[in-house]
XYZ file of C-alpha atoms in Angstrom:
356
model
C -18.714 -10.171 -10.858
C -16.748 -9.677 -14.054
C -14.713 -12.629 -15.235
C -10.915 -12.774 -15.133
C -11.040 -12.277 -18.895
C -12.836 -8.969 -18.360
C -10.270 -7.901 -15.776
C -7.458 -8.499 -18.239
C -9.303 -6.414 -20.797
C -9.022 -3.330 -18.596
C -5.382 -2.975 -19.523
C -5.776 -3.469 -23.248
C -9.199 -2.395 -24.438
C -9.571 0.735 -22.295
C -13.257 0.992 -23.119
C -14.936 -2.388 -22.960
C -14.703 -3.116 -19.246
C -17.636 -1.106 -17.981
C -20.167 -2.447 -20.415
C -18.995 -6.039 -20.271
C -19.678 -5.833 -16.542
C -23.006 -4.093 -17.126
C -24.085 -6.767 -19.561
C -23.384 -9.505 -17.020
C -24.754 -7.732 -13.944
C -28.196 -9.346 -14.094
C -27.074 -12.681 -15.429
C -28.181 -11.890 -18.975
C -26.784 -9.598 -21.669
C -28.384 -6.142 -21.734
C -25.847 -4.671 -24.169
C -23.738 -6.003 -26.973
C -20.924 -8.174 -25.702
C -18.672 -5.153 -25.930
C -19.335 -1.467 -26.419
C -16.900 1.311 -27.074
C -18.470 4.135 -25.106
C -15.940 6.571 -26.527
C -17.280 6.199 -30.072
C -20.476 8.141 -30.621
C -21.846 11.629 -31.194
C -23.070 14.696 -29.361
C -26.845 15.102 -29.155
C -28.868 18.101 -28.003
C -30.592 17.296 -24.700
C -32.915 19.879 -23.140
C -32.534 18.262 -19.698
C -28.865 19.276 -19.533
C -26.809 20.538 -17.736
C -26.652 18.055 -14.865
C -26.418 20.834 -12.249
C -26.621 24.590 -11.800
C -23.060 25.911 -11.771
C -24.085 29.034 -9.834
C -25.046 26.795 -6.890
C -21.675 25.039 -6.759
C -19.185 26.698 -4.380
C -16.144 24.836 -5.702
C -15.687 26.250 -9.227
C -12.477 28.146 -9.877
C -13.004 31.504 -11.564
C -10.935 30.377 -14.555
C -13.648 27.839 -15.451
C -16.792 29.664 -14.286
C -17.921 30.795 -17.736
C -21.456 31.870 -16.848
C -20.256 33.955 -13.902
C -17.911 35.819 -16.223
C -20.511 36.693 -18.790
C -20.750 33.925 -21.353
C -24.027 34.886 -23.065
C -24.935 31.589 -24.759
C -26.148 28.416 -23.009
C -26.196 25.984 -25.904
C -22.804 24.472 -24.997
C -24.412 23.164 -21.802
C -27.100 21.231 -23.675
C -25.135 18.465 -25.355
C -25.110 14.859 -24.164
C -22.614 12.229 -25.315
C -24.363 9.285 -26.990
C -22.244 6.156 -27.651
C -23.001 4.486 -30.960
C -24.164 1.069 -29.751
C -25.080 1.459 -26.087
C -26.255 3.848 -23.379
C -24.149 5.573 -20.774
C -25.632 4.842 -17.346
C -27.400 7.818 -15.814
C -25.278 9.527 -13.195
C -26.385 8.569 -9.688
C -24.273 10.563 -7.233
C -25.630 8.781 -4.182
C -24.792 5.403 -5.704
C -21.262 6.604 -6.447
C -20.836 7.854 -2.883
C -22.087 4.525 -1.529
C -19.699 2.654 -3.830
C -16.803 4.783 -2.605
C -17.885 4.821 1.057
C -14.873 5.062 3.345
C -12.504 5.628 0.418
C -10.261 8.359 -0.940
C -10.205 9.288 -4.631
C -7.423 11.495 -5.959
C -6.948 13.313 -9.263
C -3.209 13.607 -9.966
C -2.023 15.956 -12.685
C -2.095 19.504 -14.028
C -4.935 22.017 -14.405
C -6.860 19.606 -16.641
C -7.106 17.352 -13.578
C -8.301 20.403 -11.647
C -10.979 20.894 -14.319
C -12.296 17.351 -13.846
C -11.970 17.424 -10.054
C -14.093 20.563 -9.803
C -16.704 19.075 -12.126
C -16.997 15.905 -10.043
C -17.345 17.676 -6.708
C -20.039 19.922 -8.256
C -21.916 16.881 -9.552
C -21.788 15.244 -6.123
C -22.651 18.459 -4.272
C -25.708 19.017 -6.475
C -27.075 15.593 -5.535
C -26.456 15.845 -1.771
C -26.362 19.601 -1.016
C -27.560 19.128 2.566
C -24.970 16.480 3.350
C -22.088 17.429 5.611
C -19.419 18.589 3.153
C -16.022 19.836 4.251
C -13.394 21.483 2.043
C -9.869 21.154 3.404
C -6.247 21.573 2.363
C -4.275 18.545 3.512
C -0.582 17.628 3.719
C 0.824 21.050 4.600
C -2.049 22.778 2.806
C -0.841 21.500 -0.585
C -3.694 19.121 -1.447
C -7.292 20.396 -1.718
C -9.888 17.848 -0.691
C -13.679 17.830 -0.497
C -15.010 15.289 1.985
C -18.602 14.092 2.039
C -18.784 13.262 5.727
C -22.025 11.273 5.647
C -20.296 8.772 3.341
C -16.703 9.282 4.524
C -15.634 9.881 0.906
C -12.824 12.303 0.062
C -12.249 13.644 -3.463
C -8.722 15.043 -3.587
C -6.422 16.831 -6.020
C -2.639 16.518 -6.281
C -1.010 19.121 -8.542
C 1.866 17.853 -10.683
C 2.700 18.928 -14.228
C 4.772 15.958 -15.364
C 4.077 13.112 -12.862
C 7.857 12.714 -12.586
C 9.756 15.052 -10.261
C 11.105 18.561 -10.860
C 13.789 19.405 -8.276
C 15.437 22.740 -7.482
C 19.204 22.185 -7.607
C 22.249 24.459 -7.700
C 22.193 24.551 -11.511
C 18.465 25.304 -11.627
C 15.226 23.341 -11.928
C 15.875 19.782 -13.087
C 13.249 17.501 -14.618
C 14.019 14.024 -13.202
C 12.831 11.511 -15.789
C 13.409 8.470 -13.549
C 11.957 9.756 -10.265
C 8.442 9.774 -8.766
C 8.984 10.728 -5.155
C 5.329 11.492 -4.380
C 4.293 7.953 -5.224
C 4.626 7.048 -1.540
C 1.608 9.265 -0.863
C -0.446 8.205 -3.879
C -0.162 4.452 -3.381
C -2.037 4.539 -0.059
C -5.257 5.844 -1.633
C -8.143 3.897 -3.175
C -8.748 5.438 -6.622
C -6.033 7.286 -8.553
C -6.814 9.262 -11.739
C -3.631 10.409 -13.452
C -3.096 13.002 -16.154
C -0.176 14.667 -17.893
C 0.517 16.171 -21.329
C -0.484 19.841 -21.234
C 2.995 21.087 -20.203
C 5.300 18.757 -22.126
C 5.520 20.788 -25.327
C 5.952 24.187 -23.642
C 9.168 26.137 -24.184
C 10.661 29.482 -23.217
C 9.244 31.215 -20.161
C 6.385 28.710 -19.929
C 8.758 25.764 -19.575
C 8.856 24.708 -15.930
C 12.385 23.244 -15.933
C 15.870 24.262 -17.115
C 17.622 20.900 -17.311
C 16.589 17.306 -17.744
C 18.152 14.272 -16.056
C 17.917 10.811 -17.630
C 19.653 7.836 -15.989
C 21.893 10.183 -14.000
C 22.972 12.249 -17.029
C 21.957 15.913 -17.213
C 21.313 17.762 -20.487
C 19.830 21.099 -21.490
C 16.954 19.783 -23.603
C 15.259 16.659 -24.934
C 12.792 15.750 -27.658
C 9.445 16.397 -26.008
C 7.563 13.340 -27.240
C 10.517 11.153 -26.229
C 10.465 12.785 -22.800
C 6.714 12.254 -22.507
C 7.145 8.544 -23.243
C 10.033 8.270 -20.753
C 8.013 9.904 -17.993
C 5.003 7.680 -18.621
C 7.298 4.637 -18.625
C 8.661 5.684 -15.234
C 5.074 6.049 -14.018
C 4.174 2.640 -15.480
C 7.067 0.986 -13.633
C 5.902 2.676 -10.429
C 2.375 1.273 -10.922
C 3.724 -2.246 -11.353
C 6.150 -2.030 -8.442
C 4.251 0.018 -5.852
C 0.480 -0.152 -6.394
C -1.516 -2.838 -4.592
C -4.078 -3.716 -7.251
C -6.257 -5.445 -4.638
C -6.803 -2.111 -2.929
C -6.147 0.670 -5.440
C -7.749 1.291 -8.836
C -5.574 3.143 -11.327
C -7.096 5.259 -14.098
C -5.361 7.431 -16.674
C -7.243 10.426 -17.999
C -6.681 10.608 -21.747
C -5.232 13.560 -23.627
C -7.411 16.668 -23.419
C -7.289 18.612 -26.719
C -7.143 22.371 -27.260
C -8.756 24.421 -30.038
C -6.499 27.146 -31.425
C -6.540 26.084 -35.073
C -9.755 26.309 -37.045
C -8.454 23.841 -39.623
C -9.457 21.229 -37.072
C -13.132 22.068 -37.621
C -12.980 23.161 -41.279
C -12.496 26.880 -40.580
C -8.946 27.587 -41.810
C -7.629 30.903 -40.572
C -9.518 30.822 -37.266
C -6.972 30.978 -34.443
C -9.013 30.343 -31.302
C -12.334 29.120 -29.944
C -13.982 32.537 -29.595
C -17.676 32.628 -30.502
C -17.836 28.869 -31.068
C -21.287 27.817 -29.878
C -21.859 24.290 -31.251
C -19.776 21.102 -31.427
C -18.076 19.947 -34.591
C -20.417 17.172 -35.665
C -17.711 15.036 -37.231
C -17.967 12.155 -36.559
C -14.165 12.309 -36.865
C -12.023 15.379 -36.231
C -10.323 16.376 -39.529
C -6.820 16.704 -38.054
C -6.858 13.316 -36.326
C -5.366 12.552 -32.927
C -2.071 13.784 -31.526
C 0.722 11.185 -31.389
C 0.617 11.578 -27.604
C -2.538 9.428 -27.618
C -0.582 6.545 -29.178
C 2.174 6.981 -26.612
C -0.325 6.768 -23.744
C -1.899 3.598 -25.122
C 1.472 1.977 -25.840
C 2.694 2.596 -22.303
C -0.526 1.402 -20.677
C -0.357 -1.820 -22.691
C 3.036 -2.467 -21.127
C 1.717 -2.338 -17.542
C 1.116 -5.719 -15.938
C -1.395 -4.446 -13.376
C -4.909 -3.258 -14.330
C -4.989 0.329 -15.596
C -8.110 1.868 -17.151
C -7.854 4.579 -19.794
C -10.515 7.267 -19.673
C -10.205 7.760 -23.420
C -11.658 11.262 -23.709
C -9.615 12.671 -26.597
C -11.815 12.055 -29.639
C -15.112 13.075 -28.046
C -13.476 16.189 -26.579
C -11.921 17.175 -29.918
C -15.446 17.718 -31.210
C -16.219 20.287 -28.472
C -14.646 23.462 -29.844
C -17.578 25.265 -28.199
C -16.958 24.117 -24.613
C -13.891 26.196 -23.628
C -14.007 29.358 -21.505
C -12.530 31.412 -24.371
C -12.503 34.940 -22.843
C -15.228 34.264 -20.269
C -12.971 33.793 -17.253
C -11.509 35.783 -14.400
C -8.348 36.840 -16.251
C -10.181 37.646 -19.526
C -7.501 35.904 -21.578
C -8.296 33.572 -24.474
C -8.453 30.055 -23.027
C -9.122 27.285 -25.536
C -7.318 24.664 -23.461
C -9.441 24.319 -20.322
C -13.191 23.732 -20.176
C -16.211 25.481 -18.723
C -17.714 24.019 -15.534
C -20.498 22.994 -15.877
C -19.692 21.560 -19.282
C -17.596 18.931 -21.020
C -15.760 17.626 -17.894
C -19.170 16.467 -16.603
C -19.188 13.961 -19.470
C -15.704 12.811 -18.501
C -17.109 12.138 -15.053
C -20.088 10.249 -16.450
C -17.573 7.959 -18.131
C -15.596 7.747 -14.891
C -18.815 6.880 -13.057
C -19.496 4.056 -15.544
C -16.025 2.645 -14.877
C -16.248 2.892 -11.082
C -19.836 1.831 -10.433
C -20.821 -0.506 -13.229
């Protein structure tokens, strides 16, 4: 068991928990006392990818890069190597045994969909003959893949902002102080939250027309301020509604996009087309978005344990891992990620947090 000191660290260190537990698992240290598994580099590994994407029936066409003609395979061959420790090897059966009888839900936008599809593919590849059922629950609004032999359900709840957007007489109103769906979420066992992708969108891509804060309605709001407000509302919900003895709360870090070549020393490049190798860094030239600081500040304020899956920096290096034009709609997509691909590494890190 991890000590109470380790438990407290979940909220503040975001990265040390898994390896502190791993070091103590056998009664003697096998790693350094702490290890930041989000600091490291990408290494070529001929044994990758972890599964054959053509054999996975759950991949959305938007992310199925090989199906839609991506000619190179090199992007599939990179493994994340932390600087001072080893990521545990993914053991799908062990994860299913750990989660036996439980429900895990990804809650967020299409980046959550990206990670959800990766995880169900990783599990399916390990137990392809197991009884697996794909359903749409709660009035067909929530896709779920259930591994019947383990009674484990991996679910997806689609929400762009975590807080509510309501249709009212004046139009669609973003409710900064309201999380109505929390009554559903709090009854599950593992919750993996995500939001950011839609906060800075304007014009036709903006999914609301008005914003309500503390009962007052306005036409617009500073987007980073709004992002912090929404996360604060979510944080208060975690502290007030989540039973930490039953439910583990995880926040998926900010997933970066690659539409500006200045970020990988190619000024003038405006998308990720024809990118076939990671930026070898070790640090991304443009640094991290301020949204990362906001996420960490808000999580520090939460009294209950919340683990940050701090994927931003390692994902910034993967300019090569997006679908680009190799997707069903043939548009340039440098926001989402190919499956198989980078989200598999996110799930390796998730596995380390859940199992070790």
